[in-house]
Short mmCIF file of C-alpha atoms and ligand atoms in Angstrom, two decimals:
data_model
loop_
_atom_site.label_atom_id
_atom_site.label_comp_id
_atom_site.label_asym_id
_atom_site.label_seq_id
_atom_site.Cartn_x
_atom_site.Cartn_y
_atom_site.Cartn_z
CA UNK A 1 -12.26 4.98 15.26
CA UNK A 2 -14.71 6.57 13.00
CA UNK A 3 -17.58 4.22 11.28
CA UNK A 4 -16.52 4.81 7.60
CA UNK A 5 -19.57 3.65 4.96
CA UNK A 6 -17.12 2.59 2.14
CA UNK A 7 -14.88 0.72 4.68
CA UNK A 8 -13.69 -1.08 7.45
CA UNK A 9 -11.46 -0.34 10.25
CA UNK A 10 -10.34 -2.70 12.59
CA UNK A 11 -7.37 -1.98 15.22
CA UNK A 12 -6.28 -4.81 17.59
CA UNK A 13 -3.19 -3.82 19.59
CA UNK A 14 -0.28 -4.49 17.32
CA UNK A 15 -2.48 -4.51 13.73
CA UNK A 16 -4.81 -1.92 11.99
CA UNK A 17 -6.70 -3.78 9.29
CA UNK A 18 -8.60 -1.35 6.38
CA UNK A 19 -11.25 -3.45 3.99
CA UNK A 20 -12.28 -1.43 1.27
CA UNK A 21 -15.97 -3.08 1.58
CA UNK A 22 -17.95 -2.49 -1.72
CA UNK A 23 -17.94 -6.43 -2.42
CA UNK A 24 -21.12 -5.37 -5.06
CA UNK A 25 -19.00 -3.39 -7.11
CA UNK A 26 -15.71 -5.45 -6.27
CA UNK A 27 -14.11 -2.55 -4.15
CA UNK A 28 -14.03 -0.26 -7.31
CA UNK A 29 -12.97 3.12 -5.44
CA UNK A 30 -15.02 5.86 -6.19
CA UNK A 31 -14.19 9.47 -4.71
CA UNK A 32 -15.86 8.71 -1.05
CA UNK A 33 -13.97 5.27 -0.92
CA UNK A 34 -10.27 7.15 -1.59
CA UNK A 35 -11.29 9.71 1.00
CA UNK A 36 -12.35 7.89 3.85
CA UNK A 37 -8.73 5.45 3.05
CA UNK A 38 -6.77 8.74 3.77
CA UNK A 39 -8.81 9.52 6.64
CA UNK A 40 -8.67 6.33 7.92
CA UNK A 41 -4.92 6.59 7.50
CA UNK A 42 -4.52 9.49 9.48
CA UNK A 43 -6.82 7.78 12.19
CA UNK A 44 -4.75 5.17 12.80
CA UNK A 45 -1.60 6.96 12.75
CA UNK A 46 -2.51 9.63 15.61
CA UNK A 47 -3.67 6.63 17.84
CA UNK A 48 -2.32 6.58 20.87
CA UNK A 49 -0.85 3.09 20.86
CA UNK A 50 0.03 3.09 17.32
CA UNK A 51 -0.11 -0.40 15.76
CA UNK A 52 2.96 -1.61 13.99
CA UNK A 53 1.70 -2.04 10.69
CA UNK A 54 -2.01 -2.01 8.34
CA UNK A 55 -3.10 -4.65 6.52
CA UNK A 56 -5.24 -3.49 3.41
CA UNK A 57 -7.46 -5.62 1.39
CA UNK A 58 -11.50 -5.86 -0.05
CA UNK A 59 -14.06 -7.46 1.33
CA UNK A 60 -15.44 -10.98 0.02
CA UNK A 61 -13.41 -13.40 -1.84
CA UNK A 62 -13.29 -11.73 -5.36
CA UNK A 63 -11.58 -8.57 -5.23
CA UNK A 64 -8.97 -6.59 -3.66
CA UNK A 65 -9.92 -3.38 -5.78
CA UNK A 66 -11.69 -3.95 -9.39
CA UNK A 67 -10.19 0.03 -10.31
CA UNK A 68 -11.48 2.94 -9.85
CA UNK A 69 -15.37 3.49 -10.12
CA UNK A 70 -16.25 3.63 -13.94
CA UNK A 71 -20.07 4.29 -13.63
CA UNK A 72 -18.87 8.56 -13.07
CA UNK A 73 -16.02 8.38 -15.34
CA UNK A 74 -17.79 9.81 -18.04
CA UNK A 75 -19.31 12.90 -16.85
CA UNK A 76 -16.21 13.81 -15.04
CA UNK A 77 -14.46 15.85 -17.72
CA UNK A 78 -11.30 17.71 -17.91
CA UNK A 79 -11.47 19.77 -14.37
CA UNK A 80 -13.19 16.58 -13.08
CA UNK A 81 -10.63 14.17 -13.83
CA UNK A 82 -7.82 16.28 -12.71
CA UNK A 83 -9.67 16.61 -8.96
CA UNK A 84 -9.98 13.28 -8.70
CA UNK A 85 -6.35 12.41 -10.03
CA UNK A 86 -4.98 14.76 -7.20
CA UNK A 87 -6.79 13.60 -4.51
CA UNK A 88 -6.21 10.35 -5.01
CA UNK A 89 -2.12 10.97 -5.27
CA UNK A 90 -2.10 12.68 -2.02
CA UNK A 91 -4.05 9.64 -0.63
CA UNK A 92 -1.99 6.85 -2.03
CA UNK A 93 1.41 9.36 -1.61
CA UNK A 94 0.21 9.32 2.38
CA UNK A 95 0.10 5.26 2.34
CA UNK A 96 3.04 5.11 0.63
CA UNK A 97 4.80 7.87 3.25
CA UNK A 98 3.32 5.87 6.26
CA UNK A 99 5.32 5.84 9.05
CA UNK A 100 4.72 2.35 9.80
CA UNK A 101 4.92 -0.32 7.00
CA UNK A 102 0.90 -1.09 4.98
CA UNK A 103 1.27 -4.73 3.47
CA UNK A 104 -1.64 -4.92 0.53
CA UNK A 105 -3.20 -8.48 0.90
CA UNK A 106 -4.47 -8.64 -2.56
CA UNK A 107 -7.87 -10.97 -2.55
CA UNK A 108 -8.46 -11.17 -6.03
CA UNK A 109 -8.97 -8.62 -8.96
CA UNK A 110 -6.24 -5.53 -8.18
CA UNK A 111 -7.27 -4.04 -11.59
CA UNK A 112 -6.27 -0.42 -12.64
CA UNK A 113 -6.86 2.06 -9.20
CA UNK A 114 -6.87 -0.55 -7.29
CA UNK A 115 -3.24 -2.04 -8.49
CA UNK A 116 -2.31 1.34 -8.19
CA UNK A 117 -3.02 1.81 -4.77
CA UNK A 118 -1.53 -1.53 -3.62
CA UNK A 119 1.11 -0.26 -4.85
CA UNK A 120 1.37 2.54 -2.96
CA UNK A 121 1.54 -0.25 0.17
CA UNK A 122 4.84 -0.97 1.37
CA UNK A 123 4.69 -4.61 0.87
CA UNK A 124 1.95 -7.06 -1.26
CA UNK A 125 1.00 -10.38 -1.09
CA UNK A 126 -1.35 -12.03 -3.20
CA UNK A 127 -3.44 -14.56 -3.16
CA UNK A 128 -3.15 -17.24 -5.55
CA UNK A 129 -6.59 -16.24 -7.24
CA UNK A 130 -5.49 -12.29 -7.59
CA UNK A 131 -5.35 -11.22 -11.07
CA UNK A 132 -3.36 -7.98 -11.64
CA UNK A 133 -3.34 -5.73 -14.75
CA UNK A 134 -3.56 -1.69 -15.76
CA UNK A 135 -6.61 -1.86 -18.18
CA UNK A 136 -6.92 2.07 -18.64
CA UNK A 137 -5.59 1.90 -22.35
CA UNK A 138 -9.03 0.19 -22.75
CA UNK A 139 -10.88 2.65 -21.37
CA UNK A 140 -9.70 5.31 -23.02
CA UNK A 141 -7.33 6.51 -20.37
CA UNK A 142 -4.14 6.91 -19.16
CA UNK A 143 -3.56 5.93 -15.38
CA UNK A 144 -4.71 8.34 -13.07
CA UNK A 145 -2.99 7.14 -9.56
CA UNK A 146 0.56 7.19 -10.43
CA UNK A 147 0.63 3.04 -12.42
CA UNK A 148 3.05 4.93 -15.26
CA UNK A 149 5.54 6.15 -11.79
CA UNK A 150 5.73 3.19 -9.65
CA UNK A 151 5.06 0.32 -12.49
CA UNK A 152 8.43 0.91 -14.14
CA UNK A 153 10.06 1.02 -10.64
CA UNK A 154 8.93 -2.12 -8.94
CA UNK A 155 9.07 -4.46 -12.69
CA UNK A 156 11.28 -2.18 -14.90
CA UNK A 157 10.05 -0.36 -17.89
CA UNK A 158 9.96 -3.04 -20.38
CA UNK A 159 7.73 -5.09 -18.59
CA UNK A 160 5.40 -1.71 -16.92
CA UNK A 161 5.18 -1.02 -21.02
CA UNK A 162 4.14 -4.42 -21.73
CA UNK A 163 1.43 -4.15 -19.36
CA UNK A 164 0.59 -0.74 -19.72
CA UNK A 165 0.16 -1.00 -23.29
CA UNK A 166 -1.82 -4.34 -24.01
CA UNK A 167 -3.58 -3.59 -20.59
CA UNK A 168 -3.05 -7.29 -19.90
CA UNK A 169 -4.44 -8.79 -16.94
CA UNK A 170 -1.60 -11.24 -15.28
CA UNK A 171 -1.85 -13.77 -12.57
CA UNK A 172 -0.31 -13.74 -8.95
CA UNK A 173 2.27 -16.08 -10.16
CA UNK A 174 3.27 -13.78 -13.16
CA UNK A 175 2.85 -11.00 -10.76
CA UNK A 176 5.59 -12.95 -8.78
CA UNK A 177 7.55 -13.70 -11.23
CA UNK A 178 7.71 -9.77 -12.29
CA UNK A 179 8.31 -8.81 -9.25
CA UNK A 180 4.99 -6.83 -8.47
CA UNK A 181 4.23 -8.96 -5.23
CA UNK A 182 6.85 -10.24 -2.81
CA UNK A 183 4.84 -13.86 -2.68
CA UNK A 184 1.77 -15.55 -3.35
CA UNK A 185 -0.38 -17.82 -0.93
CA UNK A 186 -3.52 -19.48 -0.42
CA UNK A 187 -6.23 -17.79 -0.15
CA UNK A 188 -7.08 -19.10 3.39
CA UNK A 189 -3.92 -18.41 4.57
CA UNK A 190 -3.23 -14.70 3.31
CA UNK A 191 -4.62 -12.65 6.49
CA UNK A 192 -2.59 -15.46 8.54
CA UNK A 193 0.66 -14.79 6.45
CA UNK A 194 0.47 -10.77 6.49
CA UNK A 195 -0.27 -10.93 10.05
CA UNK A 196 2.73 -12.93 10.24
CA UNK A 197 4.97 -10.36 8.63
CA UNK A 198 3.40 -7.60 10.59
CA UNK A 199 4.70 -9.30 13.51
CA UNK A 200 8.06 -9.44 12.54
CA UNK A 201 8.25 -5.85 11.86
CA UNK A 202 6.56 -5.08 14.98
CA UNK A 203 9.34 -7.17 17.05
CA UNK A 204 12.16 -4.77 15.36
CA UNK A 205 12.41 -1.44 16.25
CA UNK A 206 10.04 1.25 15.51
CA UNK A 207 12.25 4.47 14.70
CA UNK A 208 14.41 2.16 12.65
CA UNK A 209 11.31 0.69 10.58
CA UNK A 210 10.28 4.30 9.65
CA UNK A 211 13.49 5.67 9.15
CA UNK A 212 14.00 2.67 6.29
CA UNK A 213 10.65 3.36 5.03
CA UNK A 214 11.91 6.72 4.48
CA UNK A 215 15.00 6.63 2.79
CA UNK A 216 14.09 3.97 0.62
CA UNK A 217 10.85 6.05 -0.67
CA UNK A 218 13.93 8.89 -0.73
CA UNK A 219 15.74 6.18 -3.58
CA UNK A 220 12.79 7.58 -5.68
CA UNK A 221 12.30 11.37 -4.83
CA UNK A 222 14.16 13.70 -7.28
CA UNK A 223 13.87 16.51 -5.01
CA UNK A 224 16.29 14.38 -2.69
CA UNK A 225 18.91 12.57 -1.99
CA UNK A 226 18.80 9.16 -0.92
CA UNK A 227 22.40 8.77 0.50
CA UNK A 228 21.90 12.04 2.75
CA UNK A 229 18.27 10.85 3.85
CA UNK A 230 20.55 7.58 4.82
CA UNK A 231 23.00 9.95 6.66
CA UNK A 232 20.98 11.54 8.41
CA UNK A 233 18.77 8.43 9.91
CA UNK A 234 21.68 6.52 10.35
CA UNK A 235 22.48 9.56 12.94
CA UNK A 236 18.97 9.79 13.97
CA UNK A 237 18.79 6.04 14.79
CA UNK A 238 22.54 6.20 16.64
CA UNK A 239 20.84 8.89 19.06
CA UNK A 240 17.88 6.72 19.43
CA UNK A 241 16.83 5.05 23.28
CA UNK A 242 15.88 2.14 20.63
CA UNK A 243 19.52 1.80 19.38
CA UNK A 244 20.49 1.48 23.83
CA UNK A 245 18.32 -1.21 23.75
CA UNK A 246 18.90 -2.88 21.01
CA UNK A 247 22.45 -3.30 21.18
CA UNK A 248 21.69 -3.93 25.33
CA UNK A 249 19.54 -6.87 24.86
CA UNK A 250 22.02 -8.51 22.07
CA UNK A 251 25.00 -8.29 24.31
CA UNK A 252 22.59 -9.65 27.94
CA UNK A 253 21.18 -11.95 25.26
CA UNK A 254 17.73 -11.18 25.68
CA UNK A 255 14.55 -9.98 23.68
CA UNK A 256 14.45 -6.06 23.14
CA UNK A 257 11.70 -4.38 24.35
CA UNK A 258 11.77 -0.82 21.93
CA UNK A 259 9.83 2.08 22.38
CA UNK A 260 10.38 3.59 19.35
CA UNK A 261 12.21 6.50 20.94
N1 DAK B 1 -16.30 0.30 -11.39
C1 DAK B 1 -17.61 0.17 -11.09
N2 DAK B 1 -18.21 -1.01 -11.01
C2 DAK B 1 -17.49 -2.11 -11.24
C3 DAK B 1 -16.11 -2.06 -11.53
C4 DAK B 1 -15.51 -0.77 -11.61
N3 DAK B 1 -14.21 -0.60 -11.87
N4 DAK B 1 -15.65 -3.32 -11.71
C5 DAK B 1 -16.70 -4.12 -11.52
N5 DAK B 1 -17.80 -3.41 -11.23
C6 DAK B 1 -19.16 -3.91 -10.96
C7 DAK B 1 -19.79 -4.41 -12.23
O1 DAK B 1 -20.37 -3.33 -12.94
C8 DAK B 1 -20.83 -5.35 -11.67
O2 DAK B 1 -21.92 -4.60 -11.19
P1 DAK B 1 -23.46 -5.04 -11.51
O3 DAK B 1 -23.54 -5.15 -12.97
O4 DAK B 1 -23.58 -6.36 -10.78
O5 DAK B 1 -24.27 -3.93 -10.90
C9 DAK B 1 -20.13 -5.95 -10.46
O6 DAK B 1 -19.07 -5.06 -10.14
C10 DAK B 1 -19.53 -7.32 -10.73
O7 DAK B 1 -18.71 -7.20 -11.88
P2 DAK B 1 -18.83 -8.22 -13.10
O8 DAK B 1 -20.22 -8.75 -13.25
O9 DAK B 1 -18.23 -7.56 -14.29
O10 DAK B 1 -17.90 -9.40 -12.57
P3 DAK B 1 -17.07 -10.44 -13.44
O11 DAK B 1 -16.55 -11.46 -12.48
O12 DAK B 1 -17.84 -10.89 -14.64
O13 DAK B 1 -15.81 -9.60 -14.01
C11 DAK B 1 -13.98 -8.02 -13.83
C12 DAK B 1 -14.85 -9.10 -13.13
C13 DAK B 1 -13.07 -7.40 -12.77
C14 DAK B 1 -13.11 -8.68 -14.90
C15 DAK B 1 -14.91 -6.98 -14.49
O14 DAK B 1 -15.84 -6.53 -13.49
C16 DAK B 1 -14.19 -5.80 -15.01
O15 DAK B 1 -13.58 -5.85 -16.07
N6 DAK B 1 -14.30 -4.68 -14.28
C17 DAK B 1 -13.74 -3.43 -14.71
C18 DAK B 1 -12.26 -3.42 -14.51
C19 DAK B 1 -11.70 -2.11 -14.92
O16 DAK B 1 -11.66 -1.78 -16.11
N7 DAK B 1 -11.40 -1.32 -13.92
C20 DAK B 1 -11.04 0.08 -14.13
C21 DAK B 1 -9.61 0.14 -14.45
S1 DAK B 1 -9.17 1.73 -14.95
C22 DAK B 1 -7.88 8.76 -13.07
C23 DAK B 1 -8.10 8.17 -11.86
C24 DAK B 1 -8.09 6.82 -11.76
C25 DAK B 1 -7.97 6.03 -12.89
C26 DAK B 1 -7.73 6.63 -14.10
C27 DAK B 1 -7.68 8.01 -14.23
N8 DAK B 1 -7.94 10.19 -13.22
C28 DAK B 1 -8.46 10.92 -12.10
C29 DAK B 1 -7.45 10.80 -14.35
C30 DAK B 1 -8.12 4.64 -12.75
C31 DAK B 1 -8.65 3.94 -13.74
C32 DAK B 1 -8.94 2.56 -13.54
O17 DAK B 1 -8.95 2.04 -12.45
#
């Protein structure tokens, strides 16, 4: 794997872990930051032995991702803003488009960019010191990475208004409670508990596992349809050496071992 400067890559053989590491400026993500995340992305995927799901988080104990980097905000300008809007949509459109599931272990602040990208991740779990919130409206801005698209999806509009519009910042329970993460843990124990779930996933089968993360993001594509998407995987998955074994180890009563072919 490439040394990145704005993060961290680590790959053991099931788990690819990505710390955005710019604890001085709690993880804000500035252009260099988004870029080396997509690279990074693509890294891991093209490995040989892909892993069966990322872990993504911030470094030290105070932030997952305090928002984008404000100190070039305001010599950016019109042409400016719109680069930097598009490149970081294709990044967080390629996280959220992985082929194998990202969980965002959120470490703290997950403030405006940076609650944007973990929602781009598959799956998030906080822990119980994360504080979440969309503070553009403050700034002067409206949210550049997609918060007024998948807000309203994962909490429904009324509440993605409510927090869009006072730009709020809520707690990991509230965040629960809305719906934003799927749980909330100690602190100590949130690498522990995503590793956990990444194990899970990686004991199921691997076409399968994309093919969900697929059609689901499908659910939410208006150039598609969803049900086809679920057609056609359903065949995909039926014509699969994974769905042989699969169905082989239930009936000898045994542990698959998939390939993801
Ligand atoms: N950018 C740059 N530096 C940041 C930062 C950020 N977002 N957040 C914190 N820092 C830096 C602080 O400046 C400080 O640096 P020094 O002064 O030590 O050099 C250091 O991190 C520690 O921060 P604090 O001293 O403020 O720490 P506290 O514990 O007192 O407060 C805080 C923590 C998270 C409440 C506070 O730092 C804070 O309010 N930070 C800003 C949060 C925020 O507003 N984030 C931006 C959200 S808006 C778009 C693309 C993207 C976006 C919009 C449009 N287009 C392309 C159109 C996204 C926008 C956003 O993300």
């Amino acid at each position: 794997m490439t040394k990145f400067e704005n993060i961290e890559v680590a790959v053991d053989a099931k788990i690819a872990t990505i710390t955005i590491n710019r604890p001085k400026a709690l993880n804000a993500l500035n252009y260099e930051t988004i870029e080396e995340l997509g690279n990074a992305l693509d890294e891991i995927l093209n490995l040989e032995n892909r892993p069966a799901g990322i872990i993504l988080t911030g470094s030290g104990d105070k932030a997952f991702a305090a928002g984008a980097d404000l100190k070039k905000f305001p010599e950016l300008g019109f042409e400016g803003g719109k680069q930097l809007s598009k490149q970081g949509n294709e990044v967080f459109n390629k996280f959220e488009n992985s082929p194998i599931p990202v969980i965002a272990a959120i470490n703290g602040f997950a403030l405006g960019g940076g609650l944007e990208l973990a929602m781009a991740c598959h799956l998030r779990i906080a822990s119980f010191n994360a504080k979440m919130g969309q503070p553009e409206a403050k700034l002067g801005l409206t949210p550049g990475y997609a918060a007024t698209q998948r807000l309203p999806r994962y909490i429904g509009k009324a509440q993605a208004l409510y927090l869009l519009l006072t730009a709020e910042m809520i707690k990991a329970e509230r965040a629960l409670e809305l719906g934003l993460v799927n749980e909330v843990v100690e602190a100590d124990s949130l690498r522990e508990r995503c590793v956990e779930i990444l194990n899970t996933i990686g004991g199921l089968a691997p076409l399968a596992i994309t093919e969900i993360i697929r059609c689901v993001n499908a659910y939410y594509d208006p150039k598609l349809d969803g049900y086809e998407e679920e057609v056609e995987s359903f065949g995909k998955c039926m014509d699969s050496k994974d769905l042989q074994e699969g169905v082989s180890a239930f009936m000898e009563k045994r542990k698959a071992n998939f390939t993801g072919e």
